[in-house]
PDB file of C-alpha atoms in Angstrom:
ATOM      1  CA  MET A 179     180.235 248.673-131.411  1.00 83.00           C
ATOM      2  CA  LEU A 180     180.633 246.387-128.411  1.00 84.00           C
ATOM      3  CA  ILE A 181     178.730 243.623-130.208  1.00 87.00           C
ATOM      4  CA  VAL A 182     180.973 243.898-133.273  1.00 89.00           C
ATOM      5  CA  VAL A 183     184.125 243.949-131.155  1.00 89.00           C
ATOM      6  CA  ALA A 184     183.021 240.914-129.141  1.00 88.00           C
ATOM      7  CA  ALA A 185     182.221 238.887-132.258  1.00 90.00           C
ATOM      8  CA  ALA A 186     185.465 239.958-133.960  1.00 90.00           C
ATOM      9  CA  VAL A 187     187.581 238.988-130.941  1.00 91.00           C
ATOM     10  CA  LEU A 188     185.955 235.557-130.711  1.00 89.00           C
ATOM     11  CA  TYR A 189     186.379 234.979-134.456  1.00 89.00           C
ATOM     12  CA  TYR A 190     189.997 236.169-134.496  1.00 90.00           C
ATOM     13  CA  THR A 191     190.905 234.084-131.443  1.00 89.00           C
ATOM     14  CA  HIS A 192     189.412 230.994-133.049  1.00 87.00           C
ATOM     15  CA  GLN A 193     191.420 231.632-136.207  1.00 85.00           C
ATOM     16  CA  GLN A 194     194.591 231.759-134.112  1.00 83.00           C
ATOM     17  CA  ASP A 195     193.643 228.739-132.004  1.00 83.00           C
ATOM     18  CA  PRO A 196     191.318 226.173-133.628  1.00 81.00           C
ATOM     19  CA  ASN A 197     190.730 224.595-130.203  1.00 83.00           C
ATOM     20  CA  PHE A 198     189.367 227.838-128.713  1.00 85.00           C
ATOM     21  CA  PRO A 199     186.052 226.687-127.165  1.00 84.00           C
ATOM     22  CA  TYR A 200     184.198 230.004-127.014  1.00 86.00           C
ATOM     23  CA  ALA A 201     183.975 230.941-130.692  1.00 87.00           C
ATOM     24  CA  THR A 202     180.292 230.013-130.790  1.00 89.00           C
ATOM     25  CA  SER A 203     177.096 231.932-131.352  1.00 90.00           C
ATOM     26  CA  MET A 204     175.831 230.620-128.025  1.00 90.00           C
ATOM     27  CA  PHE A 205     178.681 232.287-126.134  1.00 90.00           C
ATOM     28  CA  LEU A 206     178.169 235.585-127.986  1.00 91.00           C
ATOM     29  CA  TYR A 207     174.437 235.539-127.272  1.00 92.00           C
ATOM     30  CA  SER A 208     175.007 234.720-123.589  1.00 92.00           C
ATOM     31  CA  ASN A 209     177.095 237.889-123.258  1.00 89.00           C
ATOM     32  CA  VAL A 210     174.170 239.923-124.557  1.00 89.00           C
ATOM     33  CA  ILE A 211     171.696 238.172-122.232  1.00 91.00           C
ATOM     34  CA  SER A 212     173.970 238.898-119.279  1.00 89.00           C
ATOM     35  CA  GLY A 213     174.462 242.541-120.309  1.00 86.00           C
ATOM     36  CA  THR A 214     171.166 244.000-119.106  1.00 84.00           C
ATOM     37  CA  LEU A 215     172.835 246.647-116.962  1.00 82.00           C
ATOM     38  CA  LEU A 216     175.004 247.729-119.882  1.00 85.00           C
ATOM     39  CA  ILE A 217     171.893 248.030-122.076  1.00 87.00           C
ATOM     40  CA  MET A 218     170.287 250.231-119.428  1.00 85.00           C
ATOM     41  CA  ILE A 219     173.394 252.407-119.262  1.00 85.00           C
ATOM     42  CA  VAL A 220     173.017 252.913-123.018  1.00 85.00           C
ATOM     43  CA  GLY A 221     169.404 253.900-122.301  1.00 85.00           C
ATOM     44  CA  LEU A 222     170.642 256.377-119.688  1.00 85.00           C
ATOM     45  CA  LEU A 223     173.041 257.928-122.198  1.00 84.00           C
ATOM     46  CA  PHE A 224     170.253 258.201-124.784  1.00 80.00           C
ATOM     47  CA  ASN A 225     167.892 259.810-122.322  1.00 80.00           C
ATOM     48  CA  SER A 226     170.571 262.213-121.076  1.00 79.00           C
ATOM     49  CA  ALA A 227     171.375 263.255-124.641  1.00 78.00           C
ATOM     50  CA  LEU A 228     167.747 263.767-125.709  1.00 73.00           C
ATOM     51  CA  THR A 229     166.118 264.940-122.470  1.00 66.00           C
ATOM     52  CA  GLY A 230     168.592 266.066-119.870  1.00 56.00           C
ATOM     53  CA  LYS A 231     170.019 269.204-121.455  1.00 57.00           C
ATOM     54  CA  ASP A 232     167.029 271.175-122.696  1.00 61.00           C
ATOM     55  CA  ALA A 233     165.510 272.608-119.510  1.00 57.00           C
ATOM     56  CA  SER A 234     165.192 276.024-121.155  1.00 59.00           C
ATOM     57  CA  LEU A 235     163.194 274.517-124.031  1.00 65.00           C
ATOM     58  CA  ILE A 236     160.891 272.742-121.582  1.00 66.00           C
ATOM     59  CA  LYS A 237     160.371 276.017-119.688  1.00 65.00           C
ATOM     60  CA  GLN A 238     159.500 277.840-122.924  1.00 66.00           C
ATOM     61  CA  SER A 239     157.075 275.086-123.961  1.00 67.00           C
ATOM     62  CA  VAL A 240     155.268 275.251-120.622  1.00 63.00           C
ATOM     63  CA  SER A 241     155.155 279.053-120.733  1.00 62.00           C
ATOM     64  CA  PHE A 242     153.505 278.883-124.186  1.00 68.00           C
ATOM     65  CA  GLY A 243     150.723 276.699-122.839  1.00 68.00           C
ATOM     66  CA  VAL A 244     152.006 273.177-123.483  1.00 71.00           C
ATOM     67  CA  SER A 245     150.943 271.022-120.548  1.00 78.00           C
ATOM     68  CA  ARG A 246     153.580 269.327-118.449  1.00 75.00           C
ATOM     69  CA  ASN A 247     151.935 265.968-119.055  1.00 81.00           C
ATOM     70  CA  THR A 248     152.346 266.506-122.793  1.00 83.00           C
ATOM     71  CA  VAL A 249     156.021 267.369-122.323  1.00 79.00           C
ATOM     72  CA  PHE A 250     156.616 264.347-120.069  1.00 83.00           C
ATOM     73  CA  TRP A 251     154.926 261.755-122.297  1.00 88.00           C
ATOM     74  CA  SER A 252     156.053 263.178-125.653  1.00 85.00           C
ATOM     75  CA  LYS A 253     159.672 263.120-124.522  1.00 84.00           C
ATOM     76  CA  LEU A 254     159.204 259.543-123.348  1.00 88.00           C
ATOM     77  CA  ILE A 255     157.862 258.509-126.749  1.00 91.00           C
ATOM     78  CA  LEU A 256     160.718 260.274-128.564  1.00 86.00           C
ATOM     79  CA  THR A 257     163.539 258.804-126.502  1.00 87.00           C
ATOM     80  CA  LEU A 258     161.919 255.356-126.339  1.00 90.00           C
ATOM     81  CA  SER A 259     161.569 255.265-130.136  1.00 91.00           C
ATOM     82  CA  TYR A 260     165.284 255.916-130.641  1.00 88.00           C
ATOM     83  CA  PHE A 261     166.220 253.432-127.916  1.00 89.00           C
ATOM     84  CA  LEU A 262     164.034 250.654-129.343  1.00 92.00           C
ATOM     85  CA  LEU A 263     165.449 251.271-132.809  1.00 92.00           C
ATOM     86  CA  ILE A 264     168.992 250.813-131.492  1.00 90.00           C
ATOM     87  CA  CYS A 265     167.941 247.668-129.601  1.00 91.00           C
ATOM     88  CA  VAL A 266     166.374 246.104-132.706  1.00 93.00           C
ATOM     89  CA  ILE A 267     169.459 246.942-134.796  1.00 93.00           C
ATOM     90  CA  GLY A 268     171.673 245.464-132.067  1.00 92.00           C
ATOM     91  CA  LEU A 269     169.567 242.283-131.939  1.00 93.00           C
ATOM     92  CA  ILE A 270     169.718 241.802-135.708  1.00 94.00           C
ATOM     93  CA  LEU A 271     173.444 242.562-135.765  1.00 94.00           C
ATOM     94  CA  THR A 272     174.144 240.084-132.964  1.00 93.00           C
ATOM     95  CA  ILE A 273     172.311 237.247-134.716  1.00 94.00           C
ATOM     96  CA  THR A 274     173.909 238.069-138.069  1.00 93.00           C
ATOM     97  CA  LEU A 275     177.430 238.059-136.657  1.00 92.00           C
ATOM     98  CA  GLY A 276     176.777 235.010-134.491  1.00 91.00           C
ATOM     99  CA  GLU A 277     175.444 232.936-137.381  1.00 91.00           C
ATOM    100  CA  THR A 278     178.016 234.024-139.979  1.00 91.00           C
ATOM    101  CA  LEU A 279     181.302 234.402-138.093  1.00 89.00           C
ATOM    102  CA  LEU A 280     180.903 231.865-135.304  1.00 89.00           C
ATOM    103  CA  ALA A 281     179.882 228.240-134.978  1.00 86.00           C
ATOM    104  CA  SER A 282     176.116 228.026-134.692  1.00 82.00           C
ATOM    105  CA  GLU A 283     174.615 225.662-132.143  1.00 76.00           C
ATOM    106  CA  GLY A 284     171.247 224.087-132.845  1.00 76.00           C
ATOM    107  CA  GLN A 285     168.445 226.102-131.315  1.00 85.00           C
ATOM    108  CA  SER A 286     170.702 228.987-130.243  1.00 88.00           C
ATOM    109  CA  VAL A 287     168.820 231.655-132.218  1.00 91.00           C
ATOM    110  CA  LYS A 288     165.428 230.463-130.971  1.00 92.00           C
ATOM    111  CA  ASN A 289     166.656 230.344-127.361  1.00 93.00           C
ATOM    112  CA  PHE A 290     168.293 233.756-127.791  1.00 93.00           C
ATOM    113  CA  LEU A 291     165.050 235.312-128.998  1.00 94.00           C
ATOM    114  CA  ILE A 292     163.065 233.742-126.145  1.00 94.00           C
ATOM    115  CA  ALA A 293     165.596 234.900-123.551  1.00 93.00           C
ATOM    116  CA  SER A 294     165.652 238.362-125.149  1.00 94.00           C
ATOM    117  CA  SER A 295     161.850 238.574-124.977  1.00 94.00           C
ATOM    118  CA  ASN A 296     162.081 237.877-121.240  1.00 93.00           C
ATOM    119  CA  MET A 297     164.526 240.786-120.924  1.00 92.00           C
ATOM    120  CA  VAL A 298     162.230 243.252-122.715  1.00 93.00           C
ATOM    121  CA  PRO A 299     159.914 244.180-119.792  1.00 93.00           C
ATOM    122  CA  ILE A 300     162.822 244.498-117.341  1.00 91.00           C
ATOM    123  CA  VAL A 301     164.845 246.669-119.731  1.00 92.00           C
ATOM    124  CA  LEU A 302     161.811 248.837-120.534  1.00 93.00           C
ATOM    125  CA  SER A 303     161.014 249.272-116.846  1.00 92.00           C
ATOM    126  CA  GLY A 304     164.583 250.466-116.349  1.00 90.00           C
ATOM    127  CA  PHE A 305     164.247 252.861-119.259  1.00 91.00           C
ATOM    128  CA  PHE A 306     160.976 254.273-117.913  1.00 92.00           C
ATOM    129  CA  MET A 307     162.591 254.737-114.519  1.00 90.00           C
ATOM    130  CA  ILE A 308     165.489 256.574-116.176  1.00 89.00           C
ATOM    131  CA  HIS A 309     163.084 258.872-117.994  1.00 88.00           C
ATOM    132  CA  ALA A 310     161.117 259.693-114.851  1.00 89.00           C
ATOM    133  CA  LEU A 311     164.264 260.396-112.837  1.00 88.00           C
ATOM    134  CA  LYS A 312     165.902 262.470-115.586  1.00 84.00           C
ATOM    135  CA  MET A 313     162.764 264.583-115.996  1.00 82.00           C
ATOM    136  CA  LEU A 314     162.926 265.196-112.239  1.00 83.00           C
ATOM    137  CA  LYS A 315     166.580 266.255-112.629  1.00 81.00           C
ATOM    138  CA  VAL A 316     168.001 263.429-110.546  1.00 84.00           C
ATOM    139  CA  SER A 317     171.777 263.077-110.915  1.00 83.00           C
ATOM    140  CA  GLU A 318     173.172 260.233-113.020  1.00 82.00           C
ATOM    141  CA  VAL A 319     175.166 259.054-110.002  1.00 85.00           C
ATOM    142  CA  TYR A 320     172.009 258.512-107.956  1.00 86.00           C
ATOM    143  CA  ILE A 321     170.302 256.844-110.918  1.00 85.00           C
ATOM    144  CA  ILE A 322     173.147 254.346-111.255  1.00 84.00           C
ATOM    145  CA  ILE A 323     173.101 253.642-107.494  1.00 85.00           C
ATOM    146  CA  MET A 324     169.359 253.004-107.662  1.00 83.00           C
ATOM    147  CA  PHE A 325     169.860 250.717-110.639  1.00 81.00           C
ATOM    148  CA  LEU A 326     172.496 248.691-108.839  1.00 80.00           C
ATOM    149  CA  PHE A 327     170.094 248.204-105.933  1.00 81.00           C
ATOM    150  CA  ILE A 328     167.013 247.315-107.983  1.00 81.00           C
ATOM    151  CA  PHE A 329     168.488 245.380-110.902  1.00 79.00           C
ATOM    152  CA  ILE A 330     171.642 243.822-109.425  1.00 76.00           C
ATOM    153  CA  PHE A 331     171.336 243.425-105.645  1.00 75.00           C
ATOM    154  CA  SER A 332     167.569 243.272-105.168  1.00 71.00           C
ATOM    155  CA  GLY A 333     167.475 239.467-105.107  1.00 67.00           C
ATOM    156  CA  ASP A 334     169.901 239.360-102.181  1.00 65.00           C
ATOM    157  CA  LEU A 335     168.244 242.148-100.216  1.00 65.00           C
ATOM    158  CA  LEU A 336     164.514 241.593-100.763  1.00 65.00           C
ATOM    159  CA  TYR A 337     164.066 238.012 -99.577  1.00 61.00           C
ATOM    160  CA  MET A 338     160.258 238.059 -99.437  1.00 62.00           C
ATOM    161  CA  LEU A 339     160.038 239.051-103.106  1.00 67.00           C
ATOM    162  CA  PHE A 340     163.052 236.998-104.188  1.00 72.00           C
ATOM    163  CA  ASP A 341     161.353 235.199-107.099  1.00 80.00           C
ATOM    164  CA  TYR A 342     160.126 238.496-108.586  1.00 82.00           C
ATOM    165  CA  THR A 343     163.153 240.738-108.153  1.00 84.00           C
ATOM    166  CA  PRO A 344     164.818 241.902-111.398  1.00 86.00           C
ATOM    167  CA  SER A 345     168.229 240.519-110.442  1.00 84.00           C
ATOM    168  CA  THR A 346     166.809 237.046-109.739  1.00 86.00           C
ATOM    169  CA  LEU A 347     164.774 237.006-112.945  1.00 89.00           C
ATOM    170  CA  LEU A 348     167.695 238.163-115.087  1.00 89.00           C
ATOM    171  CA  ASN A 349     170.036 235.574-113.552  1.00 88.00           C
ATOM    172  CA  GLU A 350     167.507 232.778-114.067  1.00 90.00           C
ATOM    173  CA  ASN A 351     166.940 233.933-117.638  1.00 91.00           C
ATOM    174  CA  LEU A 352     170.676 233.748-118.351  1.00 91.00           C
ATOM    175  CA  MET A 353     171.008 230.297-116.758  1.00 90.00           C
ATOM    176  CA  SER A 354     168.045 228.966-118.729  1.00 91.00           C
ATOM    177  CA  PHE A 355     169.581 230.252-121.942  1.00 90.00           C
ATOM    178  CA  VAL A 356     173.011 228.775-121.184  1.00 87.00           C
ATOM    179  CA  ASN A 357     171.375 225.419-120.392  1.00 88.00           C
ATOM    180  CA  ASN A 358     169.410 225.453-123.681  1.00 86.00           C
ATOM    181  CA  SER A 359     166.133 225.591-121.781  1.00 87.00           C
ATOM    182  CA  ALA A 360     165.026 229.162-122.483  1.00 89.00           C
ATOM    183  CA  HIS A 361     161.290 229.599-122.022  1.00 90.00           C
ATOM    184  CA  PHE A 362     158.777 232.411-121.722  1.00 92.00           C
ATOM    185  CA  ASP A 363     158.464 233.519-118.106  1.00 91.00           C
ATOM    186  CA  TYR A 364     155.465 235.678-117.162  1.00 91.00           C
ATOM    187  CA  ARG A 365     157.233 236.906-114.000  1.00 91.00           C
ATOM    188  CA  HIS A 366     159.457 239.171-116.114  1.00 92.00           C
ATOM    189  CA  TRP A 367     156.363 240.927-117.421  1.00 92.00           C
ATOM    190  CA  VAL A 368     154.740 241.195-113.992  1.00 91.00           C
ATOM    191  CA  THR A 369     157.871 242.764-112.498  1.00 90.00           C
ATOM    192  CA  GLY A 370     158.552 244.949-115.537  1.00 92.00           C
ATOM    193  CA  ILE A 371     154.990 246.269-115.710  1.00 93.00           C
ATOM    194  CA  VAL A 372     154.871 247.008-111.962  1.00 91.00           C
ATOM    195  CA  ILE A 373     158.170 248.935-112.051  1.00 90.00           C
ATOM    196  CA  SER A 374     157.152 250.745-115.265  1.00 92.00           C
ATOM    197  CA  VAL A 375     153.736 251.841-113.985  1.00 92.00           C
ATOM    198  CA  ILE A 376     155.097 253.008-110.620  1.00 91.00           C
ATOM    199  CA  SER A 377     157.998 254.890-112.237  1.00 91.00           C
ATOM    200  CA  LEU A 378     155.886 256.637-114.870  1.00 91.00           C
ATOM    201  CA  LEU A 379     153.002 257.554-112.578  1.00 90.00           C
ATOM    202  CA  ILE A 380     155.268 258.969-109.871  1.00 89.00           C
ATOM    203  CA  GLY A 381     157.466 260.685-112.471  1.00 88.00           C
ATOM    204  CA  ALA A 382     154.552 262.318-114.291  1.00 87.00           C
ATOM    205  CA  LYS A 383     152.901 263.439-111.032  1.00 86.00           C
ATOM    206  CA  ARG A 384     156.115 264.873-109.577  1.00 85.00           C
ATOM    207  CA  PHE A 385     157.067 266.556-112.872  1.00 83.00           C
ATOM    208  CA  ALA A 386     153.655 268.245-113.031  1.00 80.00           C
ATOM    209  CA  LYS A 387     154.427 269.977-109.707  1.00 77.00           C
ATOM    210  CA  GLN A 388     158.156 270.595-110.170  1.00 74.00           C
ATOM    211  CA  ASN A 389     159.584 274.053-110.650  1.00 67.00           C
ATOM    212  CA  ILE A 390     161.304 274.423-114.028  1.00 61.00           C
ATOM    213  CA  ASP A 391     164.456 276.488-113.679  1.00 58.00           C
TER     214      ASP A 391
END
């Protein structure tokens, strides 16, 4: 819905003012590239809807002999499948609207896809962290605070790891896209994989020992 609204506003504004400089696919795509935190909030809402409100069902499953590891990983696969489906639909919708309603700029689609691929490991690491924290019944407020620290302010606070912090990588990815120099950056995958592995291993281990009320 936000993608459609953004494209519609840019198109409508350009129709009212032919000199409006932002009615371009590049500008629409840059808003998506800069919206990583918003994408993760959508992931939090998905996980809350599909995981956070069925504690009684989890308790019954465990009491009938289903292992906690099975519960943890099966719920991850379920919620991740829905989330990825929405992301793919959103990506296709963004490109379709950008190329049909707005002025297309050269290699904008190619650069958008490259920049989006750099976002994938960071977004997935955030989603895995959400899943682990939700399964451990951590409040949404604390999850959002943790996200702000790791994905927004980490570059300013963790100087020794500056080049590998999510906030630094996401900012550089956006700047590269805006400057038409988007390129594959392995650091996104290193950071994303490290955060994902740590989140899932700690989450699964803690969930296996947690009391289910």
